[in-house]
Amino acid sequence: MQIPGQGQPGAAGRLYNFSAGPSALPAEVLQQAADEMLSWHGCGMSVMEMSHRGKEFGSILAQAFADLRELLAVPDNFRILFMQGGAIAENAIVPMNLIGRRAGFTPKADYVVTGTWSIKSQEEARKYGEVNIAASTEAQGFLSIPPVAEWRLSDDAAYVHLCTNETIVGVEYHEMPMIGQDSGSVVVADASSHILSRPIDFSRVGVVYAGAQKNIGPAGLTLVIVRDDLLDHALPITPTAFNWRIVSDADSMYNTPPTYAIYIAGLVFQWLKRQGGVAGIERANIAKAQLLYDYLDSSAFYVNRVDPACRSRMNVPFQLRDATRNDAFLEAARARGLVQLKGHKLVGGMRASIYNAMPLAGVQALIEFMREFERTSA
Amino acid sequence: MQIPGQGQPGAAGRLYNFSAGPSALPAEVLQQAADEMLSWHGCGMSVMEMSHRGKEFGSILAQAFADLRELLAVPDNFRILFMQGGAIAENAIVPMNLIGRRAGFTPKADYVVTGTWSIKSQEEARKYGEVNIAASTEAQGFLSIPPVAEWRLSDDAAYVHLCTNETIVGVEYHEMPMIGQDSGSVVVADASSHILSRPIDFSRVGVVYAGAQKNIGPAGLTLVIVRDDLLDHALPITPTAFNWRIVSDADSMYNTPPTYAIYIAGLVFQWLKRQGGVAGIERANIAKAQLLYDYLDSSAFYVNRVDPACRSRMNVPFQLRDATRNDAFLEAARARGLVQLKGHKLVGGMRASIYNAMPLAGVQALIEFMREFERTSA
């Protein structure tokens, strides 16, 4: 009933896990974490037991910062922050730190709404200032990304917020939009569900943030990458622990950081480097997504309705044309070791999240199963 | 050079770890986590990889809630919340949720200052309302707890905030203070560094909060236990992810919780039950602390200056009478497998944090070493 998964046939009973998050991690990362659990590098302590101020954890943190900077080619004028609260907390922390940045203007920000996550983000920002919806695809069912030329950006906005991959509907920006450098605004991107799956053009963005639990590591860690001229604009009501300047100046140790989650993230960064870095994993991600979308488009039994130009490489929702077969599909998939395929309740049907840690073999196994399920459903 | 530690002689190279936090965890908890890392209970997934909405993590979360409620005898009218950001973030989240609770009064709170942590707490609260320092032992070097009878409480305060164990100076409330039930105020206790080491009298307190990284589990998890009539007073600028009512109604899953940290905490709760629960571990903690303080008081070589009535059972700072020997002490201790004994920079000297996971044998080993160090220093 269970098959070896996640690219490590030796790990008994591992499944192909299509969860949207928290989601699959590379088996070799988990194996290393297990091996080092009671004594990291022979130091006599678990990483969980180390003082965050000690030299052991200090070396783990420094390596994680350096590897991430290398992987994403983060420019020198950007700071990397390890925070807490996930993207949902950061939805408040972003406006707290940024919406008041334009002296002489009322606090205001533009939001581009492309799905559930950007809806949540703009709702949260309204607590701290004025929100202008620059564009929305809600009327079209969130099946595409609105062209930048049609965005109605404000002259006085502190920033324009995007969710660059919408996990639930499965739409993705395949290019970081360019907004006028002289507009005084700056792009803020919630990249939670596709960070590290592809390069980021930092010349077009001021802030990128992401919850860890898709492509980085365990839930409970939030990554924020912020241009250094954007650190000093926090509203007075910003909690000290969430003030980007203070977090940055303290090397993410103003409060005790989520040390074990940072350690696992560091192991994932090392694993990514062994996959050829972001360029290498992007090639794999393109291949995996293409295989699955090609199959969906060739099938009369399954359907994905997203505009092909905006389809997510990470989250692939699909419907059975006969929705009464949904439960049978999920049950049969589980019996084949293909798990967490149920679609989000807002969309229904199925969703295959094929993040960095999902091997090509997992996508192949899914397609093979889907073909068979179609055959036996005839 | 290294000795078996944390009560599990089989775990090669484990040390006696006196870190103030993140700090030692029971070796059997770490061993179980290592064993289950790649496949929890044979489910084919690591706990890190589980959807927080799935039945597997659902069972882990429900068990953790139930065990914690049992261990601390949390009454039915209190909610248990698993949050993020540590006690430092909670220092802001408390006033955001509570300082505006008294209709018709200006937002205001009383703070009792007994060390570094309560200083930080009251500073943070000033962002959200007026702060009255009801009592402070700063002028006396924070070596005691000010008697409740001397506190200058406000008539119109939303709450009175205490830090019931100050990790740096090592003072502890050995009884939850009773403030008048008819005062309209309520006690809020930061119990980060002694939670689960002793019972809590919930009839005297409205909110207890604690960072996990001492007696609960990995850093990155924050525990909040709040009386249900205190859930509905959040200021409008409170981030949704930190609004107690919303977190409570969502069973701590409004945003993705730190799932792995909750799992480890759950293993710690199970371990605590095997130690005889809080009553059992309290007996052990009393014995450990008494042994160490008795030795310190009997020695002319070492000294602890804290008022004996207020000494912490968890954090035992001590000075060498000859401070020039500090580095030699730390180096010789490390060579004996006794680590992370350096005192906080604000106090200097040494500090032995002897949380729940530190066995009596660790304290005995420390005292044996201290005797020997004194002898060889003569």
Short mmCIF file of N, CA and C in Angstrom, two decimals, chain B residues 35-149:
data_model
loop_
_atom_site.label_atom_id
_atom_site.label_comp_id
_atom_site.label_asym_id
_atom_site.label_seq_id
_atom_site.Cartn_x
_atom_site.Cartn_y
_atom_site.Cartn_z
N ASP B 35 13.54 8.90 16.07
CA ASP B 35 12.99 7.65 15.55
C ASP B 35 11.82 7.88 14.60
N GLU B 36 11.03 8.92 14.90
CA GLU B 36 9.80 9.16 14.13
C GLU B 36 10.01 10.18 13.02
N MET B 37 11.24 10.63 12.81
CA MET B 37 11.46 11.77 11.92
C MET B 37 10.98 11.52 10.50
N LEU B 38 11.26 10.38 9.95
CA LEU B 38 10.91 10.16 8.54
C LEU B 38 9.49 9.64 8.35
N SER B 39 8.93 9.09 9.39
CA SER B 39 7.58 8.53 9.25
C SER B 39 6.94 8.44 10.62
N TRP B 40 6.03 9.34 10.87
CA TRP B 40 5.39 9.39 12.19
C TRP B 40 4.37 8.27 12.32
N HIS B 41 4.54 7.41 13.32
CA HIS B 41 3.60 6.30 13.56
C HIS B 41 3.32 5.52 12.27
N GLY B 42 4.36 5.40 11.43
CA GLY B 42 4.21 4.64 10.20
C GLY B 42 3.32 5.26 9.14
N CYS B 43 3.05 6.58 9.26
CA CYS B 43 2.11 7.20 8.31
C CYS B 43 2.78 7.60 7.00
N GLY B 44 4.11 7.44 6.92
CA GLY B 44 4.78 7.77 5.66
C GLY B 44 5.19 9.23 5.53
N MET B 45 4.94 10.03 6.57
CA MET B 45 5.31 11.44 6.54
C MET B 45 5.99 11.82 7.86
N SER B 46 6.90 12.77 7.77
CA SER B 46 7.40 13.41 8.99
C SER B 46 6.32 14.34 9.53
N VAL B 47 6.36 14.60 10.83
CA VAL B 47 5.42 15.58 11.39
C VAL B 47 5.60 16.93 10.70
N MET B 48 6.84 17.25 10.31
CA MET B 48 7.10 18.52 9.62
C MET B 48 6.38 18.63 8.29
N GLU B 49 6.03 17.50 7.71
CA GLU B 49 5.46 17.48 6.35
C GLU B 49 3.95 17.38 6.33
N MET B 50 3.33 17.28 7.51
CA MET B 50 1.89 17.08 7.57
C MET B 50 1.13 18.38 7.39
N SER B 51 0.08 18.33 6.60
CA SER B 51 -0.85 19.45 6.60
C SER B 51 -1.37 19.64 8.02
N HIS B 52 -1.41 20.91 8.45
CA HIS B 52 -1.92 21.15 9.81
C HIS B 52 -3.42 20.85 9.88
N ARG B 53 -4.07 20.74 8.73
CA ARG B 53 -5.52 20.44 8.72
C ARG B 53 -5.81 18.94 8.62
N GLY B 54 -4.77 18.14 8.49
CA GLY B 54 -4.97 16.70 8.32
C GLY B 54 -5.26 16.00 9.64
N LYS B 55 -5.73 14.76 9.55
CA LYS B 55 -6.12 14.06 10.78
C LYS B 55 -4.90 13.69 11.63
N GLU B 56 -3.74 13.46 10.99
CA GLU B 56 -2.56 13.08 11.76
C GLU B 56 -2.14 14.24 12.67
N PHE B 57 -1.94 15.42 12.09
CA PHE B 57 -1.54 16.53 12.97
C PHE B 57 -2.68 16.90 13.92
N GLY B 58 -3.91 16.76 13.45
CA GLY B 58 -5.05 17.04 14.33
C GLY B 58 -4.99 16.24 15.62
N SER B 59 -4.57 14.99 15.49
CA SER B 59 -4.50 14.15 16.70
C SER B 59 -3.34 14.57 17.60
N ILE B 60 -2.24 15.00 16.99
CA ILE B 60 -1.09 15.48 17.78
C ILE B 60 -1.48 16.74 18.57
N LEU B 61 -2.16 17.65 17.87
CA LEU B 61 -2.56 18.92 18.51
C LEU B 61 -3.57 18.66 19.65
N ALA B 62 -4.55 17.82 19.38
CA ALA B 62 -5.57 17.56 20.40
C ALA B 62 -4.95 16.92 21.64
N GLN B 63 -4.02 16.01 21.43
CA GLN B 63 -3.36 15.36 22.56
C GLN B 63 -2.52 16.37 23.36
N ALA B 64 -1.84 17.26 22.66
CA ALA B 64 -1.02 18.27 23.35
C ALA B 64 -1.90 19.19 24.20
N PHE B 65 -3.00 19.65 23.62
CA PHE B 65 -3.94 20.48 24.39
C PHE B 65 -4.41 19.73 25.65
N ALA B 66 -4.82 18.48 25.45
CA ALA B 66 -5.40 17.71 26.56
C ALA B 66 -4.36 17.44 27.65
N ASP B 67 -3.16 17.06 27.24
CA ASP B 67 -2.12 16.75 28.23
C ASP B 67 -1.72 18.00 29.02
N LEU B 68 -1.61 19.13 28.31
CA LEU B 68 -1.23 20.36 29.00
C LEU B 68 -2.33 20.78 29.98
N ARG B 69 -3.57 20.66 29.55
CA ARG B 69 -4.68 21.01 30.44
C ARG B 69 -4.66 20.14 31.69
N GLU B 70 -4.38 18.86 31.50
CA GLU B 70 -4.31 17.95 32.64
C GLU B 70 -3.12 18.29 33.55
N LEU B 71 -1.96 18.49 32.94
CA LEU B 71 -0.74 18.74 33.72
C LEU B 71 -0.88 19.97 34.60
N LEU B 72 -1.43 21.05 34.05
CA LEU B 72 -1.51 22.30 34.81
C LEU B 72 -2.88 22.48 35.47
N ALA B 73 -3.75 21.48 35.33
CA ALA B 73 -5.11 21.59 35.88
C ALA B 73 -5.74 22.91 35.46
N VAL B 74 -5.72 23.15 34.16
CA VAL B 74 -6.27 24.39 33.62
C VAL B 74 -7.80 24.31 33.69
N PRO B 75 -8.44 25.27 34.36
CA PRO B 75 -9.91 25.20 34.49
C PRO B 75 -10.60 25.35 33.13
N ASP B 76 -11.83 24.89 33.08
CA ASP B 76 -12.60 24.91 31.82
C ASP B 76 -12.79 26.31 31.26
N ASN B 77 -12.79 27.32 32.13
CA ASN B 77 -13.03 28.67 31.61
C ASN B 77 -11.75 29.37 31.17
N PHE B 78 -10.69 28.62 31.01
CA PHE B 78 -9.45 29.16 30.42
C PHE B 78 -9.20 28.47 29.07
N ARG B 79 -8.74 29.23 28.10
CA ARG B 79 -8.37 28.68 26.80
C ARG B 79 -6.85 28.55 26.71
N ILE B 80 -6.42 27.52 26.05
CA ILE B 80 -4.99 27.32 25.79
C ILE B 80 -4.72 27.69 24.33
N LEU B 81 -3.77 28.58 24.12
CA LEU B 81 -3.42 29.02 22.76
C LEU B 81 -1.96 28.69 22.49
N PHE B 82 -1.69 28.12 21.33
CA PHE B 82 -0.32 27.96 20.86
C PHE B 82 -0.04 29.06 19.83
N MET B 83 0.87 29.95 20.16
CA MET B 83 1.12 31.10 19.30
C MET B 83 2.60 31.15 18.91
N GLN B 84 3.01 32.25 18.30
CA GLN B 84 4.39 32.41 17.83
C GLN B 84 4.95 33.75 18.29
N GLY B 85 6.27 33.88 18.26
CA GLY B 85 6.91 35.16 18.55
C GLY B 85 7.60 35.22 19.90
N GLY B 86 7.40 34.19 20.72
CA GLY B 86 8.06 34.18 22.02
C GLY B 86 7.47 35.19 22.97
N ALA B 87 8.00 35.22 24.18
CA ALA B 87 7.47 36.13 25.20
C ALA B 87 7.71 37.59 24.80
N ILE B 88 8.75 37.85 24.02
CA ILE B 88 9.02 39.24 23.63
C ILE B 88 7.93 39.78 22.70
N ALA B 89 7.49 38.96 21.77
CA ALA B 89 6.35 39.39 20.96
C ALA B 89 5.09 39.49 21.83
N GLU B 90 4.93 38.53 22.72
CA GLU B 90 3.74 38.53 23.59
C GLU B 90 3.71 39.78 24.48
N ASN B 91 4.85 40.34 24.78
CA ASN B 91 4.89 41.59 25.53
C ASN B 91 4.10 42.70 24.84
N ALA B 92 4.01 42.64 23.51
CA ALA B 92 3.17 43.58 22.76
C ALA B 92 1.76 43.03 22.60
N ILE B 93 1.68 41.73 22.40
CA ILE B 93 0.38 41.10 22.13
C ILE B 93 -0.53 41.19 23.36
N VAL B 94 0.04 41.12 24.57
CA VAL B 94 -0.76 41.26 25.79
C VAL B 94 -1.46 42.63 25.83
N PRO B 95 -0.74 43.74 25.79
CA PRO B 95 -1.47 45.02 25.82
C PRO B 95 -2.39 45.20 24.61
N MET B 96 -1.98 44.74 23.43
CA MET B 96 -2.87 44.85 22.27
C MET B 96 -4.22 44.19 22.56
N ASN B 97 -4.19 43.08 23.26
CA ASN B 97 -5.42 42.33 23.53
C ASN B 97 -6.15 42.76 24.79
N LEU B 98 -5.45 43.48 25.67
CA LEU B 98 -6.00 43.61 27.01
C LEU B 98 -6.05 45.04 27.56
N ILE B 99 -5.17 45.91 27.08
CA ILE B 99 -5.04 47.21 27.77
C ILE B 99 -6.28 48.09 27.56
N GLY B 100 -7.06 47.79 26.53
CA GLY B 100 -8.27 48.59 26.29
C GLY B 100 -9.53 47.97 26.84
N ARG B 101 -9.38 47.00 27.75
CA ARG B 101 -10.56 46.22 28.14
C ARG B 101 -11.54 46.93 29.07
N ARG B 102 -11.09 47.98 29.73
CA ARG B 102 -12.01 48.61 30.70
C ARG B 102 -12.72 49.79 30.06
N ALA B 103 -13.97 49.56 29.71
CA ALA B 103 -14.77 50.58 29.04
C ALA B 103 -14.83 51.84 29.90
N GLY B 104 -14.64 52.97 29.25
CA GLY B 104 -14.75 54.24 29.96
C GLY B 104 -13.46 54.71 30.59
N PHE B 105 -12.42 53.88 30.55
CA PHE B 105 -11.12 54.29 31.10
C PHE B 105 -10.10 54.43 29.97
N THR B 106 -9.13 55.29 30.16
CA THR B 106 -7.99 55.36 29.26
C THR B 106 -7.22 54.05 29.38
N PRO B 107 -6.74 53.49 28.25
CA PRO B 107 -5.95 52.25 28.34
C PRO B 107 -4.76 52.41 29.28
N LYS B 108 -4.68 51.51 30.25
CA LYS B 108 -3.67 51.65 31.29
C LYS B 108 -3.40 50.29 31.93
N ALA B 109 -2.16 50.07 32.32
CA ALA B 109 -1.83 48.82 33.00
C ALA B 109 -0.78 49.05 34.07
N ASP B 110 -0.80 48.22 35.10
CA ASP B 110 0.22 48.22 36.15
C ASP B 110 1.29 47.19 35.83
N TYR B 111 2.52 47.53 36.12
CA TYR B 111 3.63 46.59 35.92
C TYR B 111 4.47 46.52 37.19
N VAL B 112 4.81 45.32 37.59
CA VAL B 112 5.72 45.11 38.72
C VAL B 112 7.09 44.73 38.12
N VAL B 113 8.08 45.52 38.45
CA VAL B 113 9.39 45.37 37.82
C VAL B 113 10.36 44.68 38.77
N THR B 114 10.78 43.49 38.34
CA THR B 114 11.66 42.67 39.21
C THR B 114 12.91 42.19 38.47
N GLY B 115 13.17 42.76 37.29
CA GLY B 115 14.36 42.34 36.55
C GLY B 115 14.25 42.73 35.09
N THR B 116 15.20 42.24 34.31
CA THR B 116 15.32 42.61 32.91
C THR B 116 14.04 42.34 32.12
N TRP B 117 13.42 41.18 32.40
CA TRP B 117 12.27 40.80 31.57
C TRP B 117 11.07 41.66 31.85
N SER B 118 10.83 42.00 33.12
CA SER B 118 9.68 42.88 33.37
C SER B 118 9.96 44.31 32.92
N ILE B 119 11.23 44.71 32.90
CA ILE B 119 11.56 46.03 32.31
C ILE B 119 11.17 46.04 30.84
N LYS B 120 11.56 45.00 30.12
CA LYS B 120 11.22 44.93 28.70
C LYS B 120 9.70 44.92 28.49
N SER B 121 9.00 44.20 29.34
CA SER B 121 7.54 44.09 29.18
C SER B 121 6.87 45.45 29.30
N GLN B 122 7.25 46.21 30.34
CA GLN B 122 6.58 47.49 30.54
C GLN B 122 6.95 48.50 29.46
N GLU B 123 8.20 48.42 28.96
CA GLU B 123 8.58 49.31 27.86
C GLU B 123 7.69 49.08 26.65
N GLU B 124 7.46 47.82 26.34
CA GLU B 124 6.67 47.49 25.16
C GLU B 124 5.23 47.96 25.32
N ALA B 125 4.68 47.83 26.53
CA ALA B 125 3.28 48.20 26.77
C ALA B 125 3.03 49.69 26.54
N ARG B 126 4.07 50.50 26.72
CA ARG B 126 3.90 51.95 26.57
C ARG B 126 3.50 52.35 25.15
N LYS B 127 3.69 51.46 24.19
CA LYS B 127 3.23 51.75 22.83
C LYS B 127 1.71 51.76 22.71
N TYR B 128 1.04 51.13 23.68
CA TYR B 128 -0.40 50.90 23.52
C TYR B 128 -1.25 51.54 24.60
N GLY B 129 -0.61 52.10 25.59
CA GLY B 129 -1.39 52.73 26.65
C GLY B 129 -0.47 53.27 27.74
N GLU B 130 -1.09 53.66 28.83
CA GLU B 130 -0.34 54.23 29.95
C GLU B 130 0.18 53.09 30.83
N VAL B 131 1.38 53.26 31.35
CA VAL B 131 1.96 52.24 32.22
C VAL B 131 2.25 52.85 33.58
N ASN B 132 1.79 52.17 34.63
CA ASN B 132 2.12 52.55 35.99
C ASN B 132 3.03 51.49 36.59
N ILE B 133 4.21 51.91 37.06
CA ILE B 133 5.09 50.95 37.73
C ILE B 133 4.60 50.81 39.16
N ALA B 134 3.93 49.70 39.43
CA ALA B 134 3.30 49.49 40.74
C ALA B 134 4.34 49.21 41.82
N ALA B 135 5.44 48.63 41.40
CA ALA B 135 6.53 48.33 42.35
C ALA B 135 7.77 48.01 41.53
N SER B 136 8.93 48.26 42.12
CA SER B 136 10.17 47.92 41.43
C SER B 136 11.26 47.64 42.45
N THR B 137 12.05 46.63 42.17
CA THR B 137 13.18 46.33 43.05
C THR B 137 14.50 46.75 42.40
N GLU B 138 14.41 47.61 41.40
CA GLU B 138 15.62 47.99 40.66
C GLU B 138 16.67 48.60 41.59
N ALA B 139 16.21 49.48 42.51
CA ALA B 139 17.17 50.16 43.40
C ALA B 139 17.92 49.17 44.28
N GLN B 140 17.30 48.02 44.54
CA GLN B 140 17.96 47.00 45.39
C GLN B 140 18.65 45.92 44.55
N GLY B 141 18.81 46.19 43.25
CA GLY B 141 19.54 45.24 42.42
C GLY B 141 18.74 44.00 42.07
N PHE B 142 17.42 44.09 42.19
CA PHE B 142 16.53 42.99 41.77
C PHE B 142 16.79 41.70 42.54
N LEU B 143 17.09 41.81 43.81
CA LEU B 143 17.44 40.61 44.56
C LEU B 143 16.27 40.03 45.35
N SER B 144 15.07 40.61 45.15
CA SER B 144 13.91 40.08 45.86
C SER B 144 12.64 40.39 45.08
N ILE B 145 11.52 39.90 45.60
CA ILE B 145 10.20 40.20 45.05
C ILE B 145 9.54 41.20 46.00
N PRO B 146 9.02 42.31 45.49
CA PRO B 146 8.41 43.30 46.41
C PRO B 146 7.10 42.76 46.99
N PRO B 147 6.88 42.92 48.28
CA PRO B 147 5.65 42.40 48.90
C PRO B 147 4.40 43.02 48.28
N VAL B 148 3.41 42.19 48.06
CA VAL B 148 2.18 42.64 47.40
C VAL B 148 1.56 43.81 48.15
N ALA B 149 1.68 43.79 49.46
CA ALA B 149 1.07 44.86 50.26
C ALA B 149 1.66 46.23 49.91
#
